[in-house]
CSV table of C-alpha atoms in Angstrom, one decimal:
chain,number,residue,atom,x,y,z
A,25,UNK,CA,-3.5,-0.4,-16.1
A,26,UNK,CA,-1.9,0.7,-13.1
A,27,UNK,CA,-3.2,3.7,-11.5
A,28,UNK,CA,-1.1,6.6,-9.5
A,29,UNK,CA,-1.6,9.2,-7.5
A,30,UNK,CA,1.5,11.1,-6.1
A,31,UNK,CA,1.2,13.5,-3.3
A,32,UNK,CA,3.2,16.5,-2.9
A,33,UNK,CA,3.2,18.4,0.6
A,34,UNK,CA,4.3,21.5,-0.6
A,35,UNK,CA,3.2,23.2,2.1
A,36,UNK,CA,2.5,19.8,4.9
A,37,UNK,CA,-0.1,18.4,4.8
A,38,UNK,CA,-3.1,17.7,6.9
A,39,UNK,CA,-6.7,15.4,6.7
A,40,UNK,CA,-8.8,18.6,5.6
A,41,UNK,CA,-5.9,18.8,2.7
A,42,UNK,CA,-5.8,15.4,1.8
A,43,UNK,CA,-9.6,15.5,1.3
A,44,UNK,CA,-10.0,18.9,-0.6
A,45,UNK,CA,-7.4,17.8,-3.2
A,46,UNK,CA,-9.1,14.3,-4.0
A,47,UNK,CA,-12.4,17.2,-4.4
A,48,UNK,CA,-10.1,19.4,-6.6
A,49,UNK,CA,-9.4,16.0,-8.4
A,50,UNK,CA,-12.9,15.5,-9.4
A,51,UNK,CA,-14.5,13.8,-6.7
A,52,UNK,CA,-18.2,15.3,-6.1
A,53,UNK,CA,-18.5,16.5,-2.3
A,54,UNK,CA,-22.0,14.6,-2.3
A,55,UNK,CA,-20.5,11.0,-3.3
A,56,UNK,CA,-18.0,11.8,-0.6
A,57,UNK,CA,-21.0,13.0,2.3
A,58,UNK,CA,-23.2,10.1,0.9
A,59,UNK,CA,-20.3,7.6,1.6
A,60,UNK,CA,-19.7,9.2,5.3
A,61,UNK,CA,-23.3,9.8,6.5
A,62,UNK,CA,-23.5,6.4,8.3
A,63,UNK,CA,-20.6,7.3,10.5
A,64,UNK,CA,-23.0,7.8,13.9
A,65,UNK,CA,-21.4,10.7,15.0
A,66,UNK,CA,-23.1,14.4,15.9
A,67,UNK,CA,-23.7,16.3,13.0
A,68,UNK,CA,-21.7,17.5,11.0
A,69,UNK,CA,-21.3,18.9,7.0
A,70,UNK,CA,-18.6,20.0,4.3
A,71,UNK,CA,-18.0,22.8,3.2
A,72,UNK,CA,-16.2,23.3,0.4
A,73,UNK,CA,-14.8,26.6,-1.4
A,74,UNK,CA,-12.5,27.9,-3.2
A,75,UNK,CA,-8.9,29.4,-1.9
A,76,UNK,CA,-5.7,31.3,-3.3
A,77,UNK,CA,-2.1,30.7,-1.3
A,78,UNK,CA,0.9,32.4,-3.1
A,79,UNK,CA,-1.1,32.6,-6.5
A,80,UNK,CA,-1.8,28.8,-6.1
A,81,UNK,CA,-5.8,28.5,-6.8
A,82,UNK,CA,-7.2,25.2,-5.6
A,83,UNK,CA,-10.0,23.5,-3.1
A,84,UNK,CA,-10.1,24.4,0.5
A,85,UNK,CA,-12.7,21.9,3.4
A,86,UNK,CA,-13.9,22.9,6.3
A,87,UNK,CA,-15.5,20.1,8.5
A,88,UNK,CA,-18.7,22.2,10.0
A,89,UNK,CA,-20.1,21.2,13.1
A,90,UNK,CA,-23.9,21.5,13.7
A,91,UNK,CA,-23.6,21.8,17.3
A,92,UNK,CA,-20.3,21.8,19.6
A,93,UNK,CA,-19.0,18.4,20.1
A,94,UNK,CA,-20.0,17.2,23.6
A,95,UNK,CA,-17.0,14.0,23.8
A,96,UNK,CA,-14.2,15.1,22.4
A,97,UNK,CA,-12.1,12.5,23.8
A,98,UNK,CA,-12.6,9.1,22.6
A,99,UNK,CA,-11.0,5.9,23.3
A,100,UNK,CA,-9.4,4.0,20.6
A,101,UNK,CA,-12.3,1.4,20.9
A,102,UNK,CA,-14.9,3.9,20.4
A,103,UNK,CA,-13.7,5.4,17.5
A,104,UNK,CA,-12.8,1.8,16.1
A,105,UNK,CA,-17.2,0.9,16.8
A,106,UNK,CA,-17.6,3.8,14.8
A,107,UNK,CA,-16.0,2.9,11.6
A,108,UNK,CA,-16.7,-0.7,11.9
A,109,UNK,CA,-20.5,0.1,12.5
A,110,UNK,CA,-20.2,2.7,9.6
A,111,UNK,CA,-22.6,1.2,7.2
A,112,UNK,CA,-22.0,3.3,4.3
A,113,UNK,CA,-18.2,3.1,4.0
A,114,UNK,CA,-17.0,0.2,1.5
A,115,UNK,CA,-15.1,-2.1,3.5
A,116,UNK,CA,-11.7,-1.1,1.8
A,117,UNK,CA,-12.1,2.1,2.9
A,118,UNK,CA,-13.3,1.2,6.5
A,119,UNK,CA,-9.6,-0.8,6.5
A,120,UNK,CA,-7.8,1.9,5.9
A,121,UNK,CA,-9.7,4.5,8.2
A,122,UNK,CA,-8.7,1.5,11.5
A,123,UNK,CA,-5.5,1.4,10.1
A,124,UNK,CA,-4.5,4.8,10.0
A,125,UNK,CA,-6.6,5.0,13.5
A,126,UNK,CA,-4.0,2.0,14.9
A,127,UNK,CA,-1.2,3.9,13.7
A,128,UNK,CA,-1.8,7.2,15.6
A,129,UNK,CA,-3.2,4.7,19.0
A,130,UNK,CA,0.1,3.0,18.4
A,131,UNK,CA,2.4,6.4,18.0
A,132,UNK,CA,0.6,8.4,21.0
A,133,UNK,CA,0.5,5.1,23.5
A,134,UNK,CA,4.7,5.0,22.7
A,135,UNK,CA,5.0,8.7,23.1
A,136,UNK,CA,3.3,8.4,26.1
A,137,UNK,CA,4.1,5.2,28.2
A,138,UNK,CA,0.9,3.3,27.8
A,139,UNK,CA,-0.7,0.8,26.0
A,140,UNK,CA,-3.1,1.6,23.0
A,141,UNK,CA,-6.2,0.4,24.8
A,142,UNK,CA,-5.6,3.2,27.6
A,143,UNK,CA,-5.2,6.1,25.0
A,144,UNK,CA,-8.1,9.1,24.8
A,145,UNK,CA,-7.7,10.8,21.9
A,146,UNK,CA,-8.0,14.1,22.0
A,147,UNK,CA,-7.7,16.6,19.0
A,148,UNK,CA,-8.3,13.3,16.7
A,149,UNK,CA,-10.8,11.9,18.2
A,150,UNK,CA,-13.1,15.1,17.4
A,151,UNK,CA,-15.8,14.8,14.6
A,152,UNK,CA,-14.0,16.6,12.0
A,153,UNK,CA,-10.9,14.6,12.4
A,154,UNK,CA,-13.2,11.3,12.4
A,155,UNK,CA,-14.8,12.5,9.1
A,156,UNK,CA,-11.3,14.0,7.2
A,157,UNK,CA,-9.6,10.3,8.1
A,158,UNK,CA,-12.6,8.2,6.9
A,159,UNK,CA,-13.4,10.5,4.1
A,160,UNK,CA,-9.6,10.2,3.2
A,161,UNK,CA,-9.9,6.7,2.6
A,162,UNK,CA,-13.5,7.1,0.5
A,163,UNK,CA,-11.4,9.6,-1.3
A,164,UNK,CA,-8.9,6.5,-2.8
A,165,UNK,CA,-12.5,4.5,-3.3
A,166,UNK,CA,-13.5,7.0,-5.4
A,167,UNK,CA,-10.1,7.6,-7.3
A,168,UNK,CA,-10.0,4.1,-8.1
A,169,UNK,CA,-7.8,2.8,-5.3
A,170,UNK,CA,-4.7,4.2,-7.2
A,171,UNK,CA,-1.2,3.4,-5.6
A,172,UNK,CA,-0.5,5.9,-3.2
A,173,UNK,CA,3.1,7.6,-3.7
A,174,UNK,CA,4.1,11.0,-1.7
A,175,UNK,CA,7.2,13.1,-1.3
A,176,UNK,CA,8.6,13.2,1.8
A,177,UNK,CA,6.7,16.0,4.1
A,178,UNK,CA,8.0,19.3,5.7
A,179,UNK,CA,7.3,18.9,9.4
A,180,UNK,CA,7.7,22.5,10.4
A,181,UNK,CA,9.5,24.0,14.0
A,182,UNK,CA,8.1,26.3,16.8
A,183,UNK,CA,5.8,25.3,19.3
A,184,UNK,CA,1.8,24.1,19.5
A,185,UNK,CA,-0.5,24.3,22.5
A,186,UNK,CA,-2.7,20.9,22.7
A,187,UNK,CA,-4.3,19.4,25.1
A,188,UNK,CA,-1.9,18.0,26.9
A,189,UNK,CA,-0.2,21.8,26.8
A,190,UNK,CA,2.8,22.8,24.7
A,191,UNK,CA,4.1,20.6,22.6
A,192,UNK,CA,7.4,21.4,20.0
A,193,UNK,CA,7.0,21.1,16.5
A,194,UNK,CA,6.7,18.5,15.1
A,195,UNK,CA,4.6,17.1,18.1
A,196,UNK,CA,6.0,13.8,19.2
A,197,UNK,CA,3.4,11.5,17.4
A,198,UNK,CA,3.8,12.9,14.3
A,199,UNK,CA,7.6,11.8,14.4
A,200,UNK,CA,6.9,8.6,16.3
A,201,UNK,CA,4.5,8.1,13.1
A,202,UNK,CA,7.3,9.3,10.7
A,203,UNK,CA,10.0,7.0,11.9
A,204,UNK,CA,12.0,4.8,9.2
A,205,UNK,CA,10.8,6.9,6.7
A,206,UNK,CA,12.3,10.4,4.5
A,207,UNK,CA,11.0,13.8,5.8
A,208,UNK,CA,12.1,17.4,5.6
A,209,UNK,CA,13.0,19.3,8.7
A,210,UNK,CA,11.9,22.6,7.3
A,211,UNK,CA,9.3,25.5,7.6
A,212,UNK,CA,7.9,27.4,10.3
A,213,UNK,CA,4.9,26.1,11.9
A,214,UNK,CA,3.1,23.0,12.0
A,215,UNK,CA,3.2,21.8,8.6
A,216,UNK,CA,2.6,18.2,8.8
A,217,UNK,CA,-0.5,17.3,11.4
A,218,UNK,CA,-0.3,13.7,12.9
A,219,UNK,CA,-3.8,13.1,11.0
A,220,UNK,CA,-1.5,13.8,7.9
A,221,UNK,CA,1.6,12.4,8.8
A,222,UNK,CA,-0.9,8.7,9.8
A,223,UNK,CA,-2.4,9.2,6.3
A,224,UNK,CA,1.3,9.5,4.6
A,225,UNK,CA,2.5,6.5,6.7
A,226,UNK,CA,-0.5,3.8,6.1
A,227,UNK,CA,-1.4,4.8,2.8
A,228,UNK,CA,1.2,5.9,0.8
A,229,UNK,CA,5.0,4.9,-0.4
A,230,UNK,CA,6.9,8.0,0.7
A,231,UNK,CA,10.2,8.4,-1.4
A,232,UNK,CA,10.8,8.7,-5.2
A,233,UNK,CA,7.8,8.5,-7.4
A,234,UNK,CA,7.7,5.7,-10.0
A,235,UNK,CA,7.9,7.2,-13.5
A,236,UNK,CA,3.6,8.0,-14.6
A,237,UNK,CA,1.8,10.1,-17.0
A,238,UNK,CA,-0.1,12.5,-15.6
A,239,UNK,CA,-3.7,13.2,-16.2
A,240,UNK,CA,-4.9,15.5,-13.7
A,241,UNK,CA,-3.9,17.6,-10.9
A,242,UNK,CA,-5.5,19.0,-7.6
A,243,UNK,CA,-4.1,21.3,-5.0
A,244,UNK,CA,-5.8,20.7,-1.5
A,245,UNK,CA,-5.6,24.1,0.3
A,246,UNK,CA,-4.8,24.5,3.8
A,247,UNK,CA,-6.6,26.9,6.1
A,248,UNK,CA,-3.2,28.6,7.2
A,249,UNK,CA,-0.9,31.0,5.0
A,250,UNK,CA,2.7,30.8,5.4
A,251,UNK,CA,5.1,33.4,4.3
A,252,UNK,CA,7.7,31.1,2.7
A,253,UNK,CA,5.6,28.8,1.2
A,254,UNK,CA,2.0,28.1,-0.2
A,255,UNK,CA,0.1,26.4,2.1
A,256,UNK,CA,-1.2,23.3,-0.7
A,257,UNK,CA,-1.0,20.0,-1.0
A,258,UNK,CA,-0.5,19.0,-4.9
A,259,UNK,CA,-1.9,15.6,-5.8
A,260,UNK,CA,-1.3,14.5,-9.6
A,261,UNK,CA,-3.3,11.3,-10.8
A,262,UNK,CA,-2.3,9.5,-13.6
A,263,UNK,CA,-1.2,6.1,-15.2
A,264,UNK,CA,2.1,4.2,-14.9
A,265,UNK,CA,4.3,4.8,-17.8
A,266,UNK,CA,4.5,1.4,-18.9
A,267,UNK,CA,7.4,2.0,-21.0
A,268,UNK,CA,10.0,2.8,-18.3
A,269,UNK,CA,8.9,-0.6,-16.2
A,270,UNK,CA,8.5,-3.2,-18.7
A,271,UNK,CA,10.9,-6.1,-19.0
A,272,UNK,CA,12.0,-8.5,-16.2
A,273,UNK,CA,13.3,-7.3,-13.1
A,274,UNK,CA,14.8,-9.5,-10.2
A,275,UNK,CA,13.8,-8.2,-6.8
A,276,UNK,CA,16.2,-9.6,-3.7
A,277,UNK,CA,16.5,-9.3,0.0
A,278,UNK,CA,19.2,-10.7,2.7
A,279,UNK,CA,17.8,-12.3,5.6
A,280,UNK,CA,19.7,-13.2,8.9
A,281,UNK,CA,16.8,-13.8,11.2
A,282,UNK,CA,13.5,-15.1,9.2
A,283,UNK,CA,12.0,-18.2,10.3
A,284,UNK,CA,11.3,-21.3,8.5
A,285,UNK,CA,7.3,-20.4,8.2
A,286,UNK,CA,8.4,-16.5,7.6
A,287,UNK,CA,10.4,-17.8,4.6
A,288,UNK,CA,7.5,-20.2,3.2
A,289,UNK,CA,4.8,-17.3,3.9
A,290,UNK,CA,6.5,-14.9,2.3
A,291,UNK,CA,7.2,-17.1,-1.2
A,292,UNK,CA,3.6,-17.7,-1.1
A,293,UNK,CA,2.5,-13.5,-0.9
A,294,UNK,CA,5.1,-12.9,-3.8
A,295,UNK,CA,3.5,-15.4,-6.0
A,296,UNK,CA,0.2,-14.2,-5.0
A,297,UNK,CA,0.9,-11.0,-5.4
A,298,UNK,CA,2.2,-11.1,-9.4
A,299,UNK,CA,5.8,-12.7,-8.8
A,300,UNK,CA,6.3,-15.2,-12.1
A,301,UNK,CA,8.7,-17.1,-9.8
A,302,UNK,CA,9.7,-17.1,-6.5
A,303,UNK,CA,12.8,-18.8,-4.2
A,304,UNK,CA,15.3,-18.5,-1.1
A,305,UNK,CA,18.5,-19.5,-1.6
A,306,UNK,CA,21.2,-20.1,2.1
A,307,UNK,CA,24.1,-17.9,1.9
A,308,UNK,CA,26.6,-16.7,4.2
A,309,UNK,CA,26.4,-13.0,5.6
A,310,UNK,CA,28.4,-11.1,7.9
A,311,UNK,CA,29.8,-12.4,10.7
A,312,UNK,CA,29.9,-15.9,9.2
A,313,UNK,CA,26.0,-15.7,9.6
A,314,UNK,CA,24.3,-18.4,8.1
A,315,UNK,CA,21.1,-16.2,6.0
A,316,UNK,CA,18.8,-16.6,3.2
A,317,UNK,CA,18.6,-15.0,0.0
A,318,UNK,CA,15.1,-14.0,-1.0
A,319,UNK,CA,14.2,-13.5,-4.7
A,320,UNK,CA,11.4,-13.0,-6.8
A,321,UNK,CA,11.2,-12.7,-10.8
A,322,UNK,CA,8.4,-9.9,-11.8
A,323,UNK,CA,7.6,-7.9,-14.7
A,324,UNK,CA,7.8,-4.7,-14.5
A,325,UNK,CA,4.4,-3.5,-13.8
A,326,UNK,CA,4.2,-6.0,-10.7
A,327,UNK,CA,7.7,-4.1,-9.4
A,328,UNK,CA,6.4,-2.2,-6.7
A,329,UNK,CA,3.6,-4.6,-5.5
A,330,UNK,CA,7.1,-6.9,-4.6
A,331,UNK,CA,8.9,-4.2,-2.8
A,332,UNK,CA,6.1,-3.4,-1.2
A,333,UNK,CA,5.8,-6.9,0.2
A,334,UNK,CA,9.2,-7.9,0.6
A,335,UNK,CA,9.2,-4.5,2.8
A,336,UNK,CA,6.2,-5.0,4.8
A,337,UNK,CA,6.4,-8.5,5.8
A,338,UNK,CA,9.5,-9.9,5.6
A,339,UNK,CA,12.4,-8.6,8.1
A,340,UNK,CA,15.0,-6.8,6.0
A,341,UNK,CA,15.6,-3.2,6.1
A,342,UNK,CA,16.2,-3.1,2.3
A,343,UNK,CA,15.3,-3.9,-1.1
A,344,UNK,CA,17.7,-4.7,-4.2
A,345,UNK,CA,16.4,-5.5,-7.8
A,346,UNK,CA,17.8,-4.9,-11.2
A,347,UNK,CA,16.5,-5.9,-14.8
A,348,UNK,CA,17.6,-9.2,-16.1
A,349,UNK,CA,16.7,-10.0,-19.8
A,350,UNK,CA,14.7,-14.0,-20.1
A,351,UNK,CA,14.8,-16.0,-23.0
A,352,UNK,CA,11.9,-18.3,-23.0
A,353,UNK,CA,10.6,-21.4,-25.2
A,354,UNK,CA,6.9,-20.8,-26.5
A,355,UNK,CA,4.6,-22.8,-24.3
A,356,UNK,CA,1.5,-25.0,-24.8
A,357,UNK,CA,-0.8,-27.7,-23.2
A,358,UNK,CA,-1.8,-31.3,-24.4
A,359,UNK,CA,-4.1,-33.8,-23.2
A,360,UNK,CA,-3.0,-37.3,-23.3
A,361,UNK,CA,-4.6,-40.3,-22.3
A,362,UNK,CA,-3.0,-43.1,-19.8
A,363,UNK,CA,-4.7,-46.4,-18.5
A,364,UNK,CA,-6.2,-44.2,-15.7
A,365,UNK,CA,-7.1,-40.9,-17.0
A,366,UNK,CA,-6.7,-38.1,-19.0
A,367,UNK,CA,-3.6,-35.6,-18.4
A,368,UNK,CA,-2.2,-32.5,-19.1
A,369,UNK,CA,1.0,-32.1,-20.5
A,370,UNK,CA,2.8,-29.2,-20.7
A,371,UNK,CA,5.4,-28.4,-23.7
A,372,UNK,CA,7.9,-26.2,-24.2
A,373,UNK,CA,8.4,-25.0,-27.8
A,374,UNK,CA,10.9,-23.1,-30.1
A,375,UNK,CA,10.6,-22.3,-33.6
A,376,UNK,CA,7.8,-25.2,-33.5
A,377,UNK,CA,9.8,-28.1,-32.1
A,378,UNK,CA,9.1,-29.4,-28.9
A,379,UNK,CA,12.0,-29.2,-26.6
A,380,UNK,CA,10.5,-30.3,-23.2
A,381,UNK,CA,7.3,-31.9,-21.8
A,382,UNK,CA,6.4,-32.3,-18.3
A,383,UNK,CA,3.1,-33.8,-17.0
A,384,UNK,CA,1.1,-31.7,-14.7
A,385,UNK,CA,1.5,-32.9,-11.3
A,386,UNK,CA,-1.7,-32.0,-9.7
A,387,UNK,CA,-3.4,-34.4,-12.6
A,388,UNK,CA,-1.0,-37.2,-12.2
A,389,UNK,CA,-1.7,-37.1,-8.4
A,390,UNK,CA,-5.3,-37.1,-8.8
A,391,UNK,CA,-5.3,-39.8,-11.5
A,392,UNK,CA,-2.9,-41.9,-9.6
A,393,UNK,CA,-5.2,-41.2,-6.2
A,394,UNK,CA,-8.7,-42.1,-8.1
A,395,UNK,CA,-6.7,-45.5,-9.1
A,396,UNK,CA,-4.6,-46.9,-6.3
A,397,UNK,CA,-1.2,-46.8,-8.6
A,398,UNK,CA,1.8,-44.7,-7.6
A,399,UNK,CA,2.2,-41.2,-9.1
A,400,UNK,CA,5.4,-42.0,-10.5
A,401,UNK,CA,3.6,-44.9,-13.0
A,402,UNK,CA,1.1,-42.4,-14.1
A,403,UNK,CA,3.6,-39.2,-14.4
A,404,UNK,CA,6.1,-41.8,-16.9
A,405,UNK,CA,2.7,-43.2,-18.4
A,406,UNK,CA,1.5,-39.6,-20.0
A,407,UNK,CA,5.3,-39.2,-21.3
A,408,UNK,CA,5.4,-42.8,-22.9
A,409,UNK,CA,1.7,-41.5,-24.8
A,410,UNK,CA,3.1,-38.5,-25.9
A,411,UNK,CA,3.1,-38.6,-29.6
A,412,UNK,CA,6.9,-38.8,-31.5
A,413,UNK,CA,6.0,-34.9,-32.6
A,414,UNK,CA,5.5,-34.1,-28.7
């Protein structure tokens, strides 16, 4: 059963956000400090309470420091030592934390003309923003690793002093980090934080949710109150709704500039990821281009898991698929026996008579390797000992 969680940034979203809703979810703030307590960095706790914006009750975090921080800046490799030396995380969650950690290194060295390995980060690289981006990813650990769905964010307007001084809103790695995706230019303020907006961007599909049943809801409060909206982020968790993605669905991409090994790596993700088949077929594009047609057969369940690879590793900047309907003959295996060694044989069936039979390949070639005989002599040797019901 496919698990999701959809996030709503009704009023942005932020790291302290993201982690008080997966609290308001369920998640006990002592699973989530047990999980974080080998991050080696000065000490630091939660605390959690409770908070009301615009009637909305729900969880507000605040990431308390012991003592004042003495490095606030870090380097990207600093921060990346951390997680990695971070015994307690589970190693799913330590991938996500670097990867959400790449993203911003890769969005502020863009913004500002350098590459990743010269950027200090500032406000991010401060204990409590360490802490709210690993504990965001213990936070899917402890949900079950649900798929990650969000609406697309409010980003605010105005201005924000930082480090580097005044910056507009939204600051200029939070829409470096936002690129090719939907957002909301709306609100006043900084709604969406570049720790949120890196969270959004790594871990979650932002667009149109697919259709789930929800089982529980959490409202992550933020530590600001806006006057035209309450400052929460709404996460529901629930189930897919099986009903509304079963059946057969074909999922397709044009390509005009994939590579020979592109195309062969990316039949063997879809298959590996669900896809019942898999092929590329040439075609003609625009401009008299010659292209390939990528397309994978999936159930319905499997539908997003496609996209999502098709998306991510291939180099197309969109995704078709529709349903298709299958009809399909009843399949079964038999064992025959040739001069050189047993063999599977594969049958297709309908209403109980055997329509097709095909030898398995990988037997015939290990049979026909084990004897010094051709493959060919072995493959039409397991036909000839079919039986005349096969």
């Amino acid at each position: 059963m496919r698990r999701i969680l959809y996030l709503e940034p009704v009023g942005g979203i932020a790291g302290d956000m993201f982690l008080a809703a997966g609290l308001d979810l369920g998640i006990s703030p002592a699973e989530l400090e047990r999980a974080l307590s080998g991050l080696r960095v000065p000490g630091w706790k939660l605390a959690v309470s409770r908070a009301v914006r615009h009637a909305i009750s729900g969880t507000h975090l605040d990431v308390v420091l012991d003592a004042r921080e003495a490095h606030p800046h870090r380097a990207y490799a600093d921060i990346r030592r951390l997680i990695e030396e971070a015994d307690t995380l589970p190693p799913r969650a330590k991938e996500r934390a670097l990867a959400v950690f790449r993203a911003i290194g890769e969005a502020e060295a863009k913004v500002h003309g350098v590459s990743i390995d010269d950027i200090h980060f500032h406000e991010v690289g401060a204990v409590d923003s360490i802490v709210d981006i690993c504990g965001a990813a213990v936070v899917l650990e402890l949900l079950g690793n649900p798929e990650v769905h969000a609406a697309p964010p409010p980003l605010g307007s105005g201005t924000i002093r930082v480090a580097h001084g005044a910056m507009p809103i939204p600051v200029p790695a939070t829409l470096e980090l936002l690129r090719d995706v939907p957002v909301r230019f709306e609100g006043v303020g900084e709604l969406t934080t570049p720790t949120g907006a890196a969270l959004l961007k790594v871990l979650a599909h932002i667009g149109h949710p697919p259709d789930f049943i929800v089982e529980k809801v959490g409202y992550g409060v933020g530590t600001k109150d806006f006057k035209d909206r309450p400052n929460v982020l709404r996460a529901s968790l629930g189930r897919l709704e099986q009903a509304r993605n079963e059946g057969l669905w074909v999922v397709e991409a044009n390509l005009d500039d994939a590579t020979p090994q592109l195309l062969g790596h990316l039949l063997e993700r879809l298959l590996a990821v669900g896809a019942l088949d898999a092929w590329v077929t040439p075609v003609v594009m625009k401009k008299s281009r010659p292209g390939h047609l990528l397309s994978a057969l999936v159930e319905g369940g499997t539908r997003e898991a496609i996209v999502d690879v098709v998306l991510r590793e291939s180099t197309t900047l969109g995704v078709r698929y529709h349903r298709v309907e299958r009809q399909a003959l009843e399949r079964d295996w038999v064992e025959v026996e040739t001069p050189w060694g047993k063999v599977r044989v594969k049958r297709g069936l309908r209403q109980g008579a055997v329509l097709n039979a095909h030898p398995e390949f990988e037997d015939c070639r290990q049979v026909a390797e084990a004897a010094g005989v051709p493959v060919k002599q072995v493959m039409a040797a397991a036909v000839a000992a079919l039986g005349p019901k096969d």
